Short mmCIF file of N, CA and C in Angstrom, two decimals:
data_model
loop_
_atom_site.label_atom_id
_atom_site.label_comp_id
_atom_site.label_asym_id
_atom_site.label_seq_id
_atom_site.Cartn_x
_atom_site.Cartn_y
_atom_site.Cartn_z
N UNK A 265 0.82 -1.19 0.00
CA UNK A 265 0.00 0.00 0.00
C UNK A 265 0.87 1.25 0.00
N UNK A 266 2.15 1.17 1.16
CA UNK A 266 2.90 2.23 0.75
C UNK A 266 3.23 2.97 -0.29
N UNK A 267 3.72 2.41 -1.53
CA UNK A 267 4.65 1.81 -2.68
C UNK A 267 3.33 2.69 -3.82
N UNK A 268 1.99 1.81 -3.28
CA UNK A 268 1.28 2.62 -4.21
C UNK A 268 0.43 4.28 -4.07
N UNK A 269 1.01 4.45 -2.41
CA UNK A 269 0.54 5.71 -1.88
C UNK A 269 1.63 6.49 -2.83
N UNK A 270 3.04 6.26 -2.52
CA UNK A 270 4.06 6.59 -2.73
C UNK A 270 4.01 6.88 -4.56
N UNK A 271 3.65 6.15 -5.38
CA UNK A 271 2.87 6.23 -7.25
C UNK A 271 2.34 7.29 -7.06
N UNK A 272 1.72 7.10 -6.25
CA UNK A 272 -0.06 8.10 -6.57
C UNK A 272 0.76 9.91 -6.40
N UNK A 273 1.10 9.90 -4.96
CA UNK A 273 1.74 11.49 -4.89
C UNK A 273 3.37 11.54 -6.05
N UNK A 274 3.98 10.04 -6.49
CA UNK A 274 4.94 11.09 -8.09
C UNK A 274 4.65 11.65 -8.89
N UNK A 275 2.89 10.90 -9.50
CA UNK A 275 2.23 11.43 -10.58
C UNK A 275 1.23 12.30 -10.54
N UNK A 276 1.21 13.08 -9.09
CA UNK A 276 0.38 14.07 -8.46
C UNK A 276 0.96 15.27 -9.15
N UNK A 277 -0.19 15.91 -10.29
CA UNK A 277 -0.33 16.80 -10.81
C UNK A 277 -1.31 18.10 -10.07
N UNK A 278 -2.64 18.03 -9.92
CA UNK A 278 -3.27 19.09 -9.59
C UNK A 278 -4.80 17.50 -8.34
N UNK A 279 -5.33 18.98 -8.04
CA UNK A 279 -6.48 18.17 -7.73
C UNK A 279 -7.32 17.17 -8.41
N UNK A 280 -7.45 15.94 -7.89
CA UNK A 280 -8.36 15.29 -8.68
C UNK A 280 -9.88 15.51 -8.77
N UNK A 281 -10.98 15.16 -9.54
CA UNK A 281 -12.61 15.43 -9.31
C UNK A 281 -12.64 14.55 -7.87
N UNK A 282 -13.35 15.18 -7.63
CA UNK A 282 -14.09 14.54 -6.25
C UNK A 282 -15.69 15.01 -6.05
N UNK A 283 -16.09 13.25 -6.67
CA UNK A 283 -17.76 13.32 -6.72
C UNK A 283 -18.68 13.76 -5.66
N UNK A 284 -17.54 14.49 -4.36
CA UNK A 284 -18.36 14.91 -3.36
C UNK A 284 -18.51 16.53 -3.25
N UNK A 285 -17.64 17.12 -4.02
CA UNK A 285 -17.77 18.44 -5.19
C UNK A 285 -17.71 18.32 -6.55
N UNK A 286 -18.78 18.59 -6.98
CA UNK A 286 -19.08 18.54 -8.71
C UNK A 286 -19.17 19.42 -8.50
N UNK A 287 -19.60 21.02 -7.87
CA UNK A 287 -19.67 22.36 -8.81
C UNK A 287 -18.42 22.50 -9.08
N UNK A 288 -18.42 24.29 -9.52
CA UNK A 288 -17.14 24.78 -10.28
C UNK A 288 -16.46 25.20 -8.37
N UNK A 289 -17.52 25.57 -8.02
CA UNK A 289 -16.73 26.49 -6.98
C UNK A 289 -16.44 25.05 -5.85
N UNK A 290 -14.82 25.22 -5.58
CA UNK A 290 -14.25 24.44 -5.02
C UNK A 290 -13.74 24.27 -3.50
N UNK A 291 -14.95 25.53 -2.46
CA UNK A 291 -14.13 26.26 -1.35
C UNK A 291 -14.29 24.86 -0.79
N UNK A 292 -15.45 23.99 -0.61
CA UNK A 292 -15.68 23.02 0.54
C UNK A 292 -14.79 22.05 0.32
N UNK A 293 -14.27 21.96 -0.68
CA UNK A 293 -13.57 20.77 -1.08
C UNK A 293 -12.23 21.28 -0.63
N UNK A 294 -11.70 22.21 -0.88
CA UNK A 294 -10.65 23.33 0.08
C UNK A 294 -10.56 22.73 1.64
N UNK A 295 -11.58 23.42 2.15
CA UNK A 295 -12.04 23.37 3.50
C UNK A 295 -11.96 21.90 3.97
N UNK A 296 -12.40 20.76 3.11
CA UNK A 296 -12.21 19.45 3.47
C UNK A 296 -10.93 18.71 3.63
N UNK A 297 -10.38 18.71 2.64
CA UNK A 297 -8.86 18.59 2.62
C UNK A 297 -8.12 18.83 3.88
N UNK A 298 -8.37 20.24 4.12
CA UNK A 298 -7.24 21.01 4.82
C UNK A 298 -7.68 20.45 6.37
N UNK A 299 -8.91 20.06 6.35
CA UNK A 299 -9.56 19.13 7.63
C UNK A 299 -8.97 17.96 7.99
N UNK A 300 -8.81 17.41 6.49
CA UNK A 300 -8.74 15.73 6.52
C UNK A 300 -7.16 15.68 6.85
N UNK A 301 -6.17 16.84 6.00
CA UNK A 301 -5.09 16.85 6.77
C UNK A 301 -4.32 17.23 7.81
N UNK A 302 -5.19 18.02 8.76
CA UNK A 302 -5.02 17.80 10.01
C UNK A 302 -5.19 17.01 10.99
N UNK A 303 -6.80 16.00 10.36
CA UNK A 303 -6.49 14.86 11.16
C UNK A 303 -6.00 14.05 10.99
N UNK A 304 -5.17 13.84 9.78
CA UNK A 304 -4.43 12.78 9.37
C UNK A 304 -3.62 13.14 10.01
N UNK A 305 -2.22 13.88 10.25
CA UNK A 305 -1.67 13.86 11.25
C UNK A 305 -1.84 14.30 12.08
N UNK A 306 -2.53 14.64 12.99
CA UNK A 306 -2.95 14.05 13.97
C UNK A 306 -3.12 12.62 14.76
N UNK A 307 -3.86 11.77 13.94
CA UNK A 307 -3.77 10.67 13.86
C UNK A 307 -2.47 9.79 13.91
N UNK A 308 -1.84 9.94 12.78
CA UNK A 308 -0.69 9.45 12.74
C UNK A 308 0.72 9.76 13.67
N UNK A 309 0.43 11.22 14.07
CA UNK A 309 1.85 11.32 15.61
C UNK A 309 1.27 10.62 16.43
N UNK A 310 -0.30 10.39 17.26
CA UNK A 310 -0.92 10.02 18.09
C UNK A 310 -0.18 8.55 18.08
N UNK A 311 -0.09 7.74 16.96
CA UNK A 311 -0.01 6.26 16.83
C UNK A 311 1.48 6.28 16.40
N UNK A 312 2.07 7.34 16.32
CA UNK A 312 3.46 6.96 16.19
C UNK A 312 4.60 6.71 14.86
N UNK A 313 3.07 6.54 13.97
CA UNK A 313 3.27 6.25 12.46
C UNK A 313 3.85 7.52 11.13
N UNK A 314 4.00 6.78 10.34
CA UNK A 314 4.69 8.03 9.38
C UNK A 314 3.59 8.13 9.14
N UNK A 315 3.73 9.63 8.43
CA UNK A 315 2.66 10.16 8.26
C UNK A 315 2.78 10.40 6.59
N UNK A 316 3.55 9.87 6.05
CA UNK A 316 3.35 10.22 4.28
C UNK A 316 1.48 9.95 3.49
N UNK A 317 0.88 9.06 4.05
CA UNK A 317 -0.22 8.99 3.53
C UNK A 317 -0.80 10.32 3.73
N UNK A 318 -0.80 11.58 4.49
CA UNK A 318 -0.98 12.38 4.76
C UNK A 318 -1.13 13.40 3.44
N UNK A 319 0.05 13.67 3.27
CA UNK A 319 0.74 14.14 2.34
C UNK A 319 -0.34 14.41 0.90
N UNK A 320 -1.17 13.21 0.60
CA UNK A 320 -2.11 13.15 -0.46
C UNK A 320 -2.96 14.61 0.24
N UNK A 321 -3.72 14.65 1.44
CA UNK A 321 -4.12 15.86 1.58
C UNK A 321 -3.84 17.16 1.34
N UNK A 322 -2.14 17.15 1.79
CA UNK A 322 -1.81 18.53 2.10
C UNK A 322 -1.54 19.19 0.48
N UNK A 323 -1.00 18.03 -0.61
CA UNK A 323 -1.16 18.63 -1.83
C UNK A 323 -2.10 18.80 -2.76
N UNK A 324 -3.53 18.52 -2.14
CA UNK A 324 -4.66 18.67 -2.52
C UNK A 324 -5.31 20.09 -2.51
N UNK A 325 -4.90 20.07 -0.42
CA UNK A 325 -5.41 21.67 -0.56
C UNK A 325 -4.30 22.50 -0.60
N UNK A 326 -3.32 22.40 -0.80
CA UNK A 326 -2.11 23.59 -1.33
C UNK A 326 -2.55 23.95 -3.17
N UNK A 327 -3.55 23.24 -3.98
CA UNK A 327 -3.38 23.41 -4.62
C UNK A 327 -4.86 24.00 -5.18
N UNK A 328 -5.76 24.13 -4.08
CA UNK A 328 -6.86 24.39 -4.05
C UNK A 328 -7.42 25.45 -2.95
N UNK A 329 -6.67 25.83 -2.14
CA UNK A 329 -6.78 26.70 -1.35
C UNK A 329 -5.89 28.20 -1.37
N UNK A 330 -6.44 29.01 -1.35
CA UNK A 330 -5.67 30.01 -1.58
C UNK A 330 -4.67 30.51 0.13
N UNK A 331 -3.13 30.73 -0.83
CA UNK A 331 -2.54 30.99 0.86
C UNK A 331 -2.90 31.47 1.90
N UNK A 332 -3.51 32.64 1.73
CA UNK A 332 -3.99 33.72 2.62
C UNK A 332 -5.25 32.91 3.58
N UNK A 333 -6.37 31.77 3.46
CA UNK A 333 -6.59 31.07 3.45
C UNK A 333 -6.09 30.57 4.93
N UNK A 334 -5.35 29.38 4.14
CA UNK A 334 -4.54 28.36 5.02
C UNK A 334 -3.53 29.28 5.90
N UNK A 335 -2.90 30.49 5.54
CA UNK A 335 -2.22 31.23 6.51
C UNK A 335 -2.99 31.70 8.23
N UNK A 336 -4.73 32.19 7.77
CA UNK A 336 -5.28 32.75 8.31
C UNK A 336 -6.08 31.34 9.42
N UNK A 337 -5.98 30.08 8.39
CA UNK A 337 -6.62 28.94 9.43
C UNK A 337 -5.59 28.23 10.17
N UNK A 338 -4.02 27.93 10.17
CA UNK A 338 -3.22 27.80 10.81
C UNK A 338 -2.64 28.97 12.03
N UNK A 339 -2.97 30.24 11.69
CA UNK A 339 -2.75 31.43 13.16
C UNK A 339 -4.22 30.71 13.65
N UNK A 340 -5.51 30.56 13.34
CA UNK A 340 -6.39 30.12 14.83
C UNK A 340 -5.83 28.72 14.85
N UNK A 341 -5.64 27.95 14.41
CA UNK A 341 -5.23 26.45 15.56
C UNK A 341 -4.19 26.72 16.14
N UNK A 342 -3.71 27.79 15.93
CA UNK A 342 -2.25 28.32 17.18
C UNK A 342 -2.79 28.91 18.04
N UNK A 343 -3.67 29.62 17.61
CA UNK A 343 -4.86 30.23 19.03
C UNK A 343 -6.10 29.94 19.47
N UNK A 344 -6.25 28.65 19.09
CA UNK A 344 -6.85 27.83 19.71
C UNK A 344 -8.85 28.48 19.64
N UNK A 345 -8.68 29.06 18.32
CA UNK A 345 -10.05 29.63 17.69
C UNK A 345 -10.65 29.46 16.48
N UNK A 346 -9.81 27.95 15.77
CA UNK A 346 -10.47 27.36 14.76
C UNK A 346 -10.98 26.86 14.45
N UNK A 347 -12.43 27.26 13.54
CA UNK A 347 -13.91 26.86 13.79
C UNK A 347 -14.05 25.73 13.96
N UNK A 348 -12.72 24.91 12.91
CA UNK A 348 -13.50 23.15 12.29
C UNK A 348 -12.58 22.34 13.13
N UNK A 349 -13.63 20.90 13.42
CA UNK A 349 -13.48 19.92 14.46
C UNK A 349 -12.23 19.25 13.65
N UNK A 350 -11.46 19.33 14.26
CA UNK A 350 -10.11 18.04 13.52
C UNK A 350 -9.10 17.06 15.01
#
């Protein structure tokens, strides 16, 4: 599974469709990502594990989220005032 996590992010070009956003506008799918990769690691320091499966997230929403964005939602989980459950 590694090996093919490890395929998947060489030939990682841009975001893939994700049938759980079909419109054009892409914020939730943004917003999801940047969720899923916080609890992915999360998860993974908790258990001790590498965390490269991770990684599929974070270049999902780096590439779908605008910086200012992810700048402005990483200062609240430093201050402990960010809206979404992770």
């Amino acid at each position: 599974m590694a090996e093919d996590m490890q395929l998947k992010l060489c030939r990682y070009r841009t975001a893939p469709f994700d049938s759980r956003f079909p419109n054009q506008n892409q914020t939730r799918n943004c917003w999801q990502n940047y969720l899923d990769f916080q609890r992915c690691q999360r998860a993974m320091d908790a258990r001790g594990a590498d965390a490269t499966p991770c990684q599929w997230y974070f270049r999902v929403y780096k590439s779908l989220c605008p910086t200012s964005w992810v700048t402005a939602w990483d200062e609240a989980r430093e201050e402990g005032t960010f809206p979404g459950k992770i």
